[in-house]
PDB file of C-alpha atoms in Angstrom:
ATOM      1  CA  MET A  25     128.903 125.170  61.461  1.00  0.00           C
ATOM      2  CA  LYS A  26     126.245 122.587  62.306  1.00  0.00           C
ATOM      3  CA  LEU A  27     125.890 121.822  66.015  1.00  0.00           C
ATOM      4  CA  LYS A  28     124.157 118.461  65.417  1.00  0.00           C
ATOM      5  CA  ILE A  29     122.115 118.693  68.613  1.00  0.00           C
ATOM      6  CA  THR A  30     118.664 117.893  67.233  1.00  0.00           C
ATOM      7  CA  SER A  31     116.552 115.835  69.606  1.00  0.00           C
ATOM      8  CA  PRO A  32     116.203 112.174  68.536  1.00  0.00           C
ATOM      9  CA  ASN A  33     113.358 110.974  66.310  1.00  0.00           C
ATOM     10  CA  LYS A  34     112.562 114.531  65.240  1.00  0.00           C
ATOM     11  CA  GLU A  35     111.556 114.710  61.574  1.00  0.00           C
ATOM     12  CA  LYS A  36     109.533 117.956  61.468  1.00  0.00           C
ATOM     13  CA  VAL A  37     108.738 121.112  63.399  1.00  0.00           C
ATOM     14  CA  ASN A  38     107.319 120.476  66.865  1.00  0.00           C
ATOM     15  CA  TRP A  39     104.089 122.457  66.513  1.00  0.00           C
ATOM     16  CA  ASN A  40     102.888 121.402  69.953  1.00  0.00           C
ATOM     17  CA  ARG A  41     105.905 123.035  71.540  1.00  0.00           C
ATOM     18  CA  THR A  42     105.396 126.142  69.406  1.00  0.00           C
ATOM     19  CA  MET A  43     101.775 126.301  70.569  1.00  0.00           C
ATOM     20  CA  ARG A  44     102.813 125.953  74.212  1.00  0.00           C
ATOM     21  CA  MET A  45     105.275 128.825  73.898  1.00  0.00           C
ATOM     22  CA  THR A  46     102.581 130.924  72.184  1.00  0.00           C
ATOM     23  CA  VAL A  47     100.111 130.257  74.989  1.00  0.00           C
ATOM     24  CA  PHE A  48     102.711 131.150  77.620  1.00  0.00           C
ATOM     25  CA  GLY A  49     103.747 134.320  75.800  1.00  0.00           C
ATOM     26  CA  MET A  50     100.221 135.612  75.202  1.00  0.00           C
ATOM     27  CA  GLY A  51      98.582 134.402  78.404  1.00  0.00           C
ATOM     28  CA  VAL A  52     101.355 134.795  80.996  1.00  0.00           C
ATOM     29  CA  ALA A  53     104.428 136.681  79.812  1.00  0.00           C
ATOM     30  CA  GLY A  54     102.604 139.473  77.975  1.00  0.00           C
ATOM     31  CA  PRO A  55     100.372 140.613  80.873  1.00  0.00           C
ATOM     32  CA  LEU A  56     103.141 140.201  83.448  1.00  0.00           C
ATOM     33  CA  LEU A  57     105.720 142.242  81.547  1.00  0.00           C
ATOM     34  CA  THR A  58     103.201 144.909  80.565  1.00  0.00           C
ATOM     35  CA  GLY A  59     102.270 145.454  84.200  1.00  0.00           C
ATOM     36  CA  TRP A  60     105.689 144.992  85.777  1.00  0.00           C
ATOM     37  CA  TYR A  61     107.708 147.762  84.108  1.00  0.00           C
ATOM     38  CA  PRO A  62     105.288 150.631  84.876  1.00  0.00           C
ATOM     39  CA  LEU A  63     105.170 149.320  88.459  1.00  0.00           C
ATOM     40  CA  LEU A  64     108.972 149.210  88.572  1.00  0.00           C
ATOM     41  CA  HIS A  65     109.078 152.803  87.316  1.00  0.00           C
ATOM     42  CA  ARG A  66     106.812 153.903  90.189  1.00  0.00           C
ATOM     43  CA  MET A  67     108.841 151.906  92.715  1.00  0.00           C
ATOM     44  CA  THR A  68     112.004 153.820  91.778  1.00  0.00           C
ATOM     45  CA  LEU A  69     110.355 157.258  92.052  1.00  0.00           C
ATOM     46  CA  PRO A  70     112.541 158.284  95.047  1.00  0.00           C
ATOM     47  CA  PHE A  71     115.583 157.982  92.784  1.00  0.00           C
ATOM     48  CA  ARG A  72     114.132 160.640  90.419  1.00  0.00           C
ATOM     49  CA  GLN A  73     112.543 163.155  92.772  1.00  0.00           C
ATOM     50  CA  SER A  74     113.340 164.802  96.101  1.00  0.00           C
ATOM     51  CA  TYR A  75     111.220 166.926  98.442  1.00  0.00           C
ATOM     52  CA  THR A  76     112.421 169.997 100.340  1.00  0.00           C
ATOM     53  CA  GLU A  77     110.599 171.393 103.346  1.00  0.00           C
ATOM     54  CA  VAL A  78     109.659 175.079 102.897  1.00  0.00           C
ATOM     55  CA  ALA A  79     107.642 175.687 106.089  1.00  0.00           C
ATOM     56  CA  PRO A  80     107.915 173.808 109.399  1.00  0.00           C
ATOM     57  CA  ALA A  81     104.834 172.199 110.921  1.00  0.00           C
ATOM     58  CA  LEU A  82     103.194 174.383 113.553  1.00  0.00           C
ATOM     59  CA  ALA A  83     102.519 171.424 115.795  1.00  0.00           C
ATOM     60  CA  ARG A  84     103.025 167.707 115.777  1.00  0.00           C
ATOM     61  CA  ASN A  85      99.290 167.032 115.699  1.00  0.00           C
ATOM     62  CA  VAL A  86      98.772 169.198 112.608  1.00  0.00           C
ATOM     63  CA  ASN A  87      98.597 167.359 109.305  1.00  0.00           C
ATOM     64  CA  ILE A  88     101.425 168.311 106.964  1.00  0.00           C
ATOM     65  CA  ARG A  89     100.109 169.803 103.772  1.00  0.00           C
ATOM     66  CA  SER A  90     101.718 169.243 100.394  1.00  0.00           C
ATOM     67  CA  GLU A  91     102.244 172.957  99.773  1.00  0.00           C
ATOM     68  CA  TRP A  92     104.729 173.066 102.637  1.00  0.00           C
ATOM     69  CA  TYR A  93     107.120 170.949 100.550  1.00  0.00           C
ATOM     70  CA  THR A  94     108.564 171.540  97.127  1.00  0.00           C
ATOM     71  CA  MET A  95     109.373 168.710  94.690  1.00  0.00           C
ATOM     72  CA  GLU A  96     112.610 168.716  92.768  1.00  0.00           C
ATOM     73  CA  THR A  97     113.336 166.421  89.805  1.00  0.00           C
ATOM     74  CA  LEU A  98     116.784 164.902  90.121  1.00  0.00           C
ATOM     75  CA  SER A  99     118.976 165.082  87.073  1.00  0.00           C
ATOM     76  CA  GLY A 100     122.563 164.402  86.195  1.00  0.00           C
ATOM     77  CA  PRO A 101     124.437 161.250  85.235  1.00  0.00           C
ATOM     78  CA  MET A 102     124.954 160.063  88.818  1.00  0.00           C
ATOM     79  CA  ASN A 103     121.264 160.235  89.722  1.00  0.00           C
ATOM     80  CA  ARG A 104     120.359 158.567  86.436  1.00  0.00           C
ATOM     81  CA  ALA A 105     122.889 155.791  87.071  1.00  0.00           C
ATOM     82  CA  ARG A 106     121.449 155.223  90.562  1.00  0.00           C
ATOM     83  CA  GLU A 107     117.942 154.927  89.166  1.00  0.00           C
ATOM     84  CA  VAL A 108     118.973 152.513  86.408  1.00  0.00           C
ATOM     85  CA  GLY A 109     121.049 150.425  88.847  1.00  0.00           C
ATOM     86  CA  ALA A 110     118.103 150.179  91.236  1.00  0.00           C
ATOM     87  CA  LYS A 111     115.789 149.097  88.409  1.00  0.00           C
ATOM     88  CA  VAL A 112     118.225 146.411  87.235  1.00  0.00           C
ATOM     89  CA  LEU A 113     118.639 145.129  90.810  1.00  0.00           C
ATOM     90  CA  PHE A 114     114.891 145.048  91.500  1.00  0.00           C
ATOM     91  CA  ASP A 115     114.193 143.413  88.139  1.00  0.00           C
ATOM     92  CA  THR A 116     116.795 140.693  88.702  1.00  0.00           C
ATOM     93  CA  VAL A 117     115.877 139.886  92.298  1.00  0.00           C
ATOM     94  CA  PHE A 118     112.139 140.509  92.538  1.00  0.00           C
ATOM     95  CA  PHE A 119     110.995 139.616  89.015  1.00  0.00           C
ATOM     96  CA  GLN A 120     113.384 137.346  87.126  1.00  0.00           C
ATOM     97  CA  ALA A 121     113.461 134.554  89.731  1.00  0.00           C
ATOM     98  CA  PRO A 122     109.649 134.271  90.166  1.00  0.00           C
ATOM     99  CA  TYR A 123     109.125 134.743  86.425  1.00  0.00           C
ATOM    100  CA  LEU A 124     111.587 131.948  85.578  1.00  0.00           C
ATOM    101  CA  THR A 125     109.945 129.627  88.106  1.00  0.00           C
ATOM    102  CA  CYS A 126     106.535 130.466  86.612  1.00  0.00           C
ATOM    103  CA  TYR A 127     107.887 129.692  83.131  1.00  0.00           C
ATOM    104  CA  PHE A 128     109.117 126.216  84.125  1.00  0.00           C
ATOM    105  CA  PHE A 129     105.912 125.380  85.993  1.00  0.00           C
ATOM    106  CA  VAL A 130     103.502 126.589  83.298  1.00  0.00           C
ATOM    107  CA  THR A 131     105.360 124.981  80.383  1.00  0.00           C
ATOM    108  CA  GLY A 132     105.801 121.777  82.392  1.00  0.00           C
ATOM    109  CA  PHE A 133     102.068 121.473  83.046  1.00  0.00           C
ATOM    110  CA  LEU A 134     101.315 122.340  79.409  1.00  0.00           C
ATOM    111  CA  GLU A 135     103.566 119.427  78.417  1.00  0.00           C
ATOM    112  CA  GLY A 136     101.392 117.120  80.521  1.00  0.00           C
ATOM    113  CA  ARG A 137     103.980 116.432  83.223  1.00  0.00           C
ATOM    114  CA  THR A 138     103.083 115.423  86.756  1.00  0.00           C
ATOM    115  CA  PRO A 139     103.671 117.922  89.612  1.00  0.00           C
ATOM    116  CA  ALA A 140     106.680 115.873  90.785  1.00  0.00           C
ATOM    117  CA  ALA A 141     108.195 115.910  87.270  1.00  0.00           C
ATOM    118  CA  VAL A 142     107.556 119.662  86.926  1.00  0.00           C
ATOM    119  CA  PHE A 143     109.256 120.304  90.270  1.00  0.00           C
ATOM    120  CA  LYS A 144     112.259 118.152  89.268  1.00  0.00           C
ATOM    121  CA  LYS A 145     112.569 119.951  85.921  1.00  0.00           C
ATOM    122  CA  THR A 146     112.461 123.342  87.674  1.00  0.00           C
ATOM    123  CA  LYS A 147     115.005 122.238  90.262  1.00  0.00           C
ATOM    124  CA  ASP A 148     117.396 120.873  87.622  1.00  0.00           C
ATOM    125  CA  ASN A 149     117.255 123.901  85.297  1.00  0.00           C
ATOM    126  CA  PHE A 150     116.520 126.917  87.492  1.00  0.00           C
ATOM    127  CA  HIS A 151     119.954 127.861  88.828  1.00  0.00           C
ATOM    128  CA  ALA A 152     121.794 127.536  85.508  1.00  0.00           C
ATOM    129  CA  SER A 153     119.028 129.447  83.716  1.00  0.00           C
ATOM    130  CA  TRP A 154     119.061 132.243  86.288  1.00  0.00           C
ATOM    131  CA  PHE A 155     122.845 132.484  86.101  1.00  0.00           C
ATOM    132  CA  TYR A 156     122.920 132.716  82.308  1.00  0.00           C
ATOM    133  CA  GLY A 157     119.875 134.964  82.379  1.00  0.00           C
ATOM    134  CA  THR A 158     121.618 137.424  84.696  1.00  0.00           C
ATOM    135  CA  MET A 159     124.599 137.569  82.339  1.00  0.00           C
ATOM    136  CA  LEU A 160     122.267 138.453  79.451  1.00  0.00           C
ATOM    137  CA  TRP A 161     119.534 140.518  81.076  1.00  0.00           C
ATOM    138  CA  ALA A 162     121.676 142.728  83.315  1.00  0.00           C
ATOM    139  CA  PRO A 163     123.377 144.562  80.396  1.00  0.00           C
ATOM    140  CA  ALA A 164     120.247 144.363  78.223  1.00  0.00           C
ATOM    141  CA  GLN A 165     118.051 145.877  80.920  1.00  0.00           C
ATOM    142  CA  THR A 166     120.662 148.540  81.670  1.00  0.00           C
ATOM    143  CA  LEU A 167     120.394 149.780  78.077  1.00  0.00           C
ATOM    144  CA  ASN A 168     116.622 149.330  78.133  1.00  0.00           C
ATOM    145  CA  PHE A 169     116.088 151.389  81.290  1.00  0.00           C
ATOM    146  CA  MET A 170     118.639 153.979  80.211  1.00  0.00           C
ATOM    147  CA  PHE A 171     117.375 154.838  76.728  1.00  0.00           C
ATOM    148  CA  VAL A 172     113.887 153.364  76.166  1.00  0.00           C
ATOM    149  CA  PRO A 173     110.680 155.030  77.459  1.00  0.00           C
ATOM    150  CA  VAL A 174     108.689 153.041  80.010  1.00  0.00           C
ATOM    151  CA  MET A 175     105.793 152.315  77.660  1.00  0.00           C
ATOM    152  CA  PHE A 176     108.119 150.622  75.131  1.00  0.00           C
ATOM    153  CA  GLN A 177     110.281 148.705  77.601  1.00  0.00           C
ATOM    154  CA  PRO A 178     108.084 145.534  77.520  1.00  0.00           C
ATOM    155  CA  LEU A 179     108.402 145.475  73.714  1.00  0.00           C
ATOM    156  CA  VAL A 180     112.200 145.552  73.976  1.00  0.00           C
ATOM    157  CA  VAL A 181     112.103 142.782  76.581  1.00  0.00           C
ATOM    158  CA  HIS A 182     109.928 140.593  74.329  1.00  0.00           C
ATOM    159  CA  SER A 183     112.355 141.121  71.436  1.00  0.00           C
ATOM    160  CA  VAL A 184     115.384 140.157  73.523  1.00  0.00           C
ATOM    161  CA  ASP A 185     113.388 137.262  75.000  1.00  0.00           C
ATOM    162  CA  VAL A 186     113.222 135.649  71.556  1.00  0.00           C
ATOM    163  CA  VAL A 187     117.036 135.483  71.504  1.00  0.00           C
ATOM    164  CA  TRP A 188     117.077 134.358  75.138  1.00  0.00           C
ATOM    165  CA  LYS A 189     114.658 131.462  74.583  1.00  0.00           C
ATOM    166  CA  ALA A 190     116.560 130.361  71.478  1.00  0.00           C
ATOM    167  CA  SER A 191     119.807 130.439  73.493  1.00  0.00           C
ATOM    168  CA  LEU A 192     118.228 128.360  76.255  1.00  0.00           C
ATOM    169  CA  SER A 193     116.975 125.849  73.701  1.00  0.00           C
ATOM    170  CA  VAL A 194     120.436 125.504  72.157  1.00  0.00           C
ATOM    171  CA  LEU A 195     122.058 125.261  75.588  1.00  0.00           C
ATOM    172  CA  TYR A 196     119.810 122.496  76.897  1.00  0.00           C
ATOM    173  CA  HIS A 197     119.758 120.600  73.612  1.00  0.00           C
ATOM    174  CA  TYR A 198     123.548 120.645  73.621  1.00  0.00           C
ATOM    175  CA  ARG A 199     123.508 119.376  77.197  1.00  0.00           C
ATOM    176  CA  ASP A 200     120.941 116.630  76.525  1.00  0.00           C
ATOM    177  CA  TYR A 201     121.722 115.693  72.898  1.00  0.00           C
ATOM    178  CA  GLY A 202     125.286 116.920  72.391  1.00  0.00           C
ATOM    179  CA  PRO A 203     128.527 114.933  71.880  1.00  0.00           C
ATOM    180  CA  ALA A 204     127.947 112.748  74.937  1.00  0.00           C
ATOM    181  CA  PHE A 205     124.499 111.755  73.683  1.00  0.00           C
ATOM    182  CA  ALA A 206     125.884 111.122  70.201  1.00  0.00           C
ATOM    183  CA  LEU A 207     128.610 108.888  71.640  1.00  0.00           C
ATOM    184  CA  THR A 208     126.053 106.956  73.686  1.00  0.00           C
ATOM    185  CA  SER A 209     123.810 106.596  70.636  1.00  0.00           C
ATOM    186  CA  LYS A 210     126.779 105.375  68.587  1.00  0.00           C
ATOM    187  CA  HIS A 211     127.571 102.736  71.199  1.00  0.00           C
ATOM    188  CA  ALA A 212     123.936 101.661  71.284  1.00  0.00           C
ATOM    189  CA  SER A 213     123.926 101.399  67.491  1.00  0.00           C
ATOM    190  CA  LEU A 214     127.093  99.303  67.571  1.00  0.00           C
ATOM    191  CA  ASP A 215     125.523  97.052  70.202  1.00  0.00           C
ATOM    192  CA  ARG A 216     122.435  96.594  68.044  1.00  0.00           C
ATOM    193  CA  THR A 217     124.609  95.832  65.001  1.00  0.00           C
ATOM    194  CA  SER A 218     126.612  93.267  66.979  1.00  0.00           C
ATOM    195  CA  ALA A 219     123.429  91.625  68.198  1.00  0.00           C
ATOM    196  CA  GLU A 220     122.129  91.427  64.638  1.00  0.00           C
ATOM    197  CA  VAL A 221     125.391  89.846  63.480  1.00  0.00           C
ATOM    198  CA  ILE A 222     125.230  87.283  66.294  1.00  0.00           C
ATOM    199  CA  VAL A 223     121.629  86.435  65.507  1.00  0.00           C
ATOM    200  CA  ALA A 224     122.430  86.143  61.797  1.00  0.00           C
ATOM    201  CA  SER A 225     125.358  83.817  62.523  1.00  0.00           C
ATOM    202  CA  GLN A 226     123.236  81.440  64.584  1.00  0.00           C
ATOM    203  CA  PRO A 227     121.731  78.415  62.746  1.00  0.00           C
ATOM    204  CA  SER A 228     118.084  78.560  61.901  1.00  0.00           C
ATOM    205  CA  SER A 229     115.439  76.338  63.451  1.00  0.00           C
ATOM    206  CA  SER A 230     115.261  74.220  60.291  1.00  0.00           C
ATOM    207  CA  GLU A 231     118.999  73.608  60.432  1.00  0.00           C
ATOM    208  CA  LEU A 232     118.755  72.623  64.064  1.00  0.00           C
ATOM    209  CA  ALA A 233     115.853  70.308  63.264  1.00  0.00           C
ATOM    210  CA  GLN A 234     118.030  68.384  60.783  1.00  0.00           C
ATOM    211  CA  PRO A 235     121.496  67.977  62.387  1.00  0.00           C
ATOM    212  CA  PRO A 236     124.338  66.551  60.290  1.00  0.00           C
ATOM    213  CA  SER A 237     125.550  62.977  60.729  1.00  0.00           C
ATOM    214  CA  GLU A 238     128.547  63.956  62.906  1.00  0.00           C
ATOM    215  CA  MET A 239     126.347  65.879  65.281  1.00  0.00           C
ATOM    216  CA  GLN A 240     123.889  62.970  65.371  1.00  0.00           C
ATOM    217  CA  GLY A 241     126.720  60.622  66.338  1.00  0.00           C
ATOM    218  CA  MET A 242     127.873  62.948  69.105  1.00  0.00           C
ATOM    219  CA  MET A 243     124.336  63.192  70.404  1.00  0.00           C
ATOM    220  CA  GLU A 244     124.080  59.377  70.529  1.00  0.00           C
ATOM    221  CA  GLU A 245     127.386  59.156  72.429  1.00  0.00           C
ATOM    222  CA  LEU A 246     126.172  61.798  74.888  1.00  0.00           C
ATOM    223  CA  GLU A 247     122.961  59.868  75.403  1.00  0.00           C
ATOM    224  CA  GLU A 248     124.932  56.659  76.072  1.00  0.00           C
ATOM    225  CA  LEU A 249     127.159  58.476  78.554  1.00  0.00           C
ATOM    226  CA  ARG A 250     124.069  59.865  80.251  1.00  0.00           C
ATOM    227  CA  ARG A 251     122.691  56.322  80.645  1.00  0.00           C
ATOM    228  CA  GLU A 252     126.030  55.115  82.061  1.00  0.00           C
ATOM    229  CA  VAL A 253     126.134  57.995  84.522  1.00  0.00           C
ATOM    230  CA  LYS A 254     122.568  57.155  85.542  1.00  0.00           C
ATOM    231  CA  GLY A 255     123.609  53.507  86.088  1.00  0.00           C
ATOM    232  CA  HIS A 256     126.611  54.598  88.183  1.00  0.00           C
ATOM    233  CA  ARG A 257     124.341  56.801  90.261  1.00  0.00           C
ATOM    234  CA  ALA A 258     122.082  53.787  90.915  1.00  0.00           C
ATOM    235  CA  MET A 259     125.123  51.741  91.975  1.00  0.00           C
ATOM    236  CA  LEU A 260     126.222  54.514  94.305  1.00  0.00           C
ATOM    237  CA  VAL A 261     122.785  54.535  95.883  1.00  0.00           C
ATOM    238  CA  GLU A 262     122.992  50.745  96.433  1.00  0.00           C
ATOM    239  CA  LEU A 263     126.488  51.061  97.918  1.00  0.00           C
ATOM    240  CA  ASP A 264     125.277  53.709 100.298  1.00  0.00           C
ATOM    241  CA  ALA A 265     122.435  51.435 101.413  1.00  0.00           C
ATOM    242  CA  LEU A 266     124.928  48.569 101.989  1.00  0.00           C
ATOM    243  CA  ARG A 267     127.170  50.934 103.959  1.00  0.00           C
ATOM    244  CA  ARG A 268     124.284  51.786 106.254  1.00  0.00           C
ATOM    245  CA  GLU A 269     123.448  48.088 106.737  1.00  0.00           C
ATOM    246  CA  VAL A 270     127.092  47.298 107.638  1.00  0.00           C
ATOM    247  CA  ARG A 271     127.099  50.137 110.140  1.00  0.00           C
ATOM    248  CA  ASP A 272     123.896  48.797 111.724  1.00  0.00           C
ATOM    249  CA  HIS A 273     125.386  45.272 111.921  1.00  0.00           C
ATOM    250  CA  ARG A 274     128.536  46.631 113.570  1.00  0.00           C
ATOM    251  CA  GLU A 275     126.463  48.395 116.191  1.00  0.00           C
ATOM    252  CA  THR A 276     124.496  45.175 116.816  1.00  0.00           C
ATOM    253  CA  ILE A 277     127.704  43.134 117.157  1.00  0.00           C
ATOM    254  CA  ALA A 278     129.180  45.692 119.547  1.00  0.00           C
ATOM    255  CA  GLN A 279     126.064  45.541 121.726  1.00  0.00           C
ATOM    256  CA  PHE A 280     126.215  41.703 121.663  1.00  0.00           C
ATOM    257  CA  HIS A 281     129.893  41.723 122.745  1.00  0.00           C
ATOM    258  CA  HIS A 282     129.108  44.111 125.575  1.00  0.00           C
ATOM    259  CA  ALA A 283     126.243  41.925 126.804  1.00  0.00           C
ATOM    260  CA  THR A 284     128.436  38.806 126.536  1.00  0.00           C
ATOM    261  CA  ARG A 285     131.148  40.394 128.705  1.00  0.00           C
ATOM    262  CA  ARG A 286     128.611  41.288 131.356  1.00  0.00           C
ATOM    263  CA  VAL A 287     127.203  37.777 131.369  1.00  0.00           C
ATOM    264  CA  THR A 288     130.738  36.286 131.573  1.00  0.00           C
ATOM    265  CA  ARG A 289     131.651  38.475 134.566  1.00  0.00           C
ATOM    266  CA  SER A 290     128.443  37.508 136.357  1.00  0.00           C
ATOM    267  CA  PHE A 291     129.037  33.829 135.694  1.00  0.00           C
ATOM    268  CA  ASP A 292     132.615  34.045 136.983  1.00  0.00           C
ATOM    269  CA  ARG A 293     131.428  35.613 140.232  1.00  0.00           C
ATOM    270  CA  LEU A 294     128.841  32.869 140.680  1.00  0.00           C
ATOM    271  CA  THR A 295     131.275  29.992 139.975  1.00  0.00           C
ATOM    272  CA  ARG A 296     133.975  31.340 142.363  1.00  0.00           C
ATOM    273  CA  GLY A 297     131.451  31.864 145.129  1.00  0.00           C
ATOM    274  CA  ASP A 298     132.315  34.572 147.645  1.00  0.00           C
ATOM    275  CA  LYS A 299     131.740  32.645 151.051  1.00  0.00           C
ATOM    276  CA  SER A 300     133.405  35.182 153.413  1.00  0.00           C
ATOM    277  CA  PRO A 301     131.024  36.462 156.159  1.00  0.00           C
ATOM    278  CA  ARG A 302     129.765  39.997 155.728  1.00  0.00           C
ATOM    279  CA  ALA A 303     129.822  42.472 158.547  1.00  0.00           C
ATOM    280  CA  PRO A 304     126.477  43.741 159.722  1.00  0.00           C
ATOM    281  CA  GLY A 305     125.511  46.682 157.618  1.00  0.00           C
ATOM    282  CA  GLY A 306     128.375  45.987 155.241  1.00  0.00           C
ATOM    283  CA  ARG A 307     128.161  45.442 151.610  1.00  0.00           C
TER     284      ARG A 307
END
């Protein structure tokens, strides 16, 4: 069954990506894995050996010599299970998380991304990758530590890592270019097709340059209406000016009437003549 999750505009093998993975595998992953598993084997030494005291120290200030203790190699399925469980735990906690972060950072810089883009890519993909990686590597490393000698354990890890990287590629391509991406691309294609149909249905510039007689008549009528509207606007401006003049005349007439009333009252007082004596200090 075809997944149909190929990244867009991809017509051939991405050799640049292949080269980046080769550089990471040979320059980073190979040395790290080759050094990590012997170190992990030495870290879990207490799960394989025990020491029994055979002679007590004569005094506290006397250095304890190795011959006063005897070493015993632990065997049995329970001791072996404890050792393997410790190795799987240490590998998952102390190696997988830093190694996965190193993978995202190194490949991001090899792709030419900025530090901010590399950090965002790591933040977006780290937790899901670690979760899926734990589901794969925990059982794989259990079998590896249980049955494979230490010197061949990195080779087994590299072999499983091929499947793991392919799974990650399929997972993220499905997330980025899966059905949702296909649906979005289909909608974009439909939008482009609709735009092309609309453009094709529009008249060309030559057709617009030579309008038919009916359209020419309508354009003449619109031009005549525009001139009439312009004339009406001029009349409205004149009417507004007349309205302001009338308002000014009304104000002038009102002031004249007010002055006339004052003059009339003063004249009346003068013609009647108030001859009554005024008291001293009175008004």
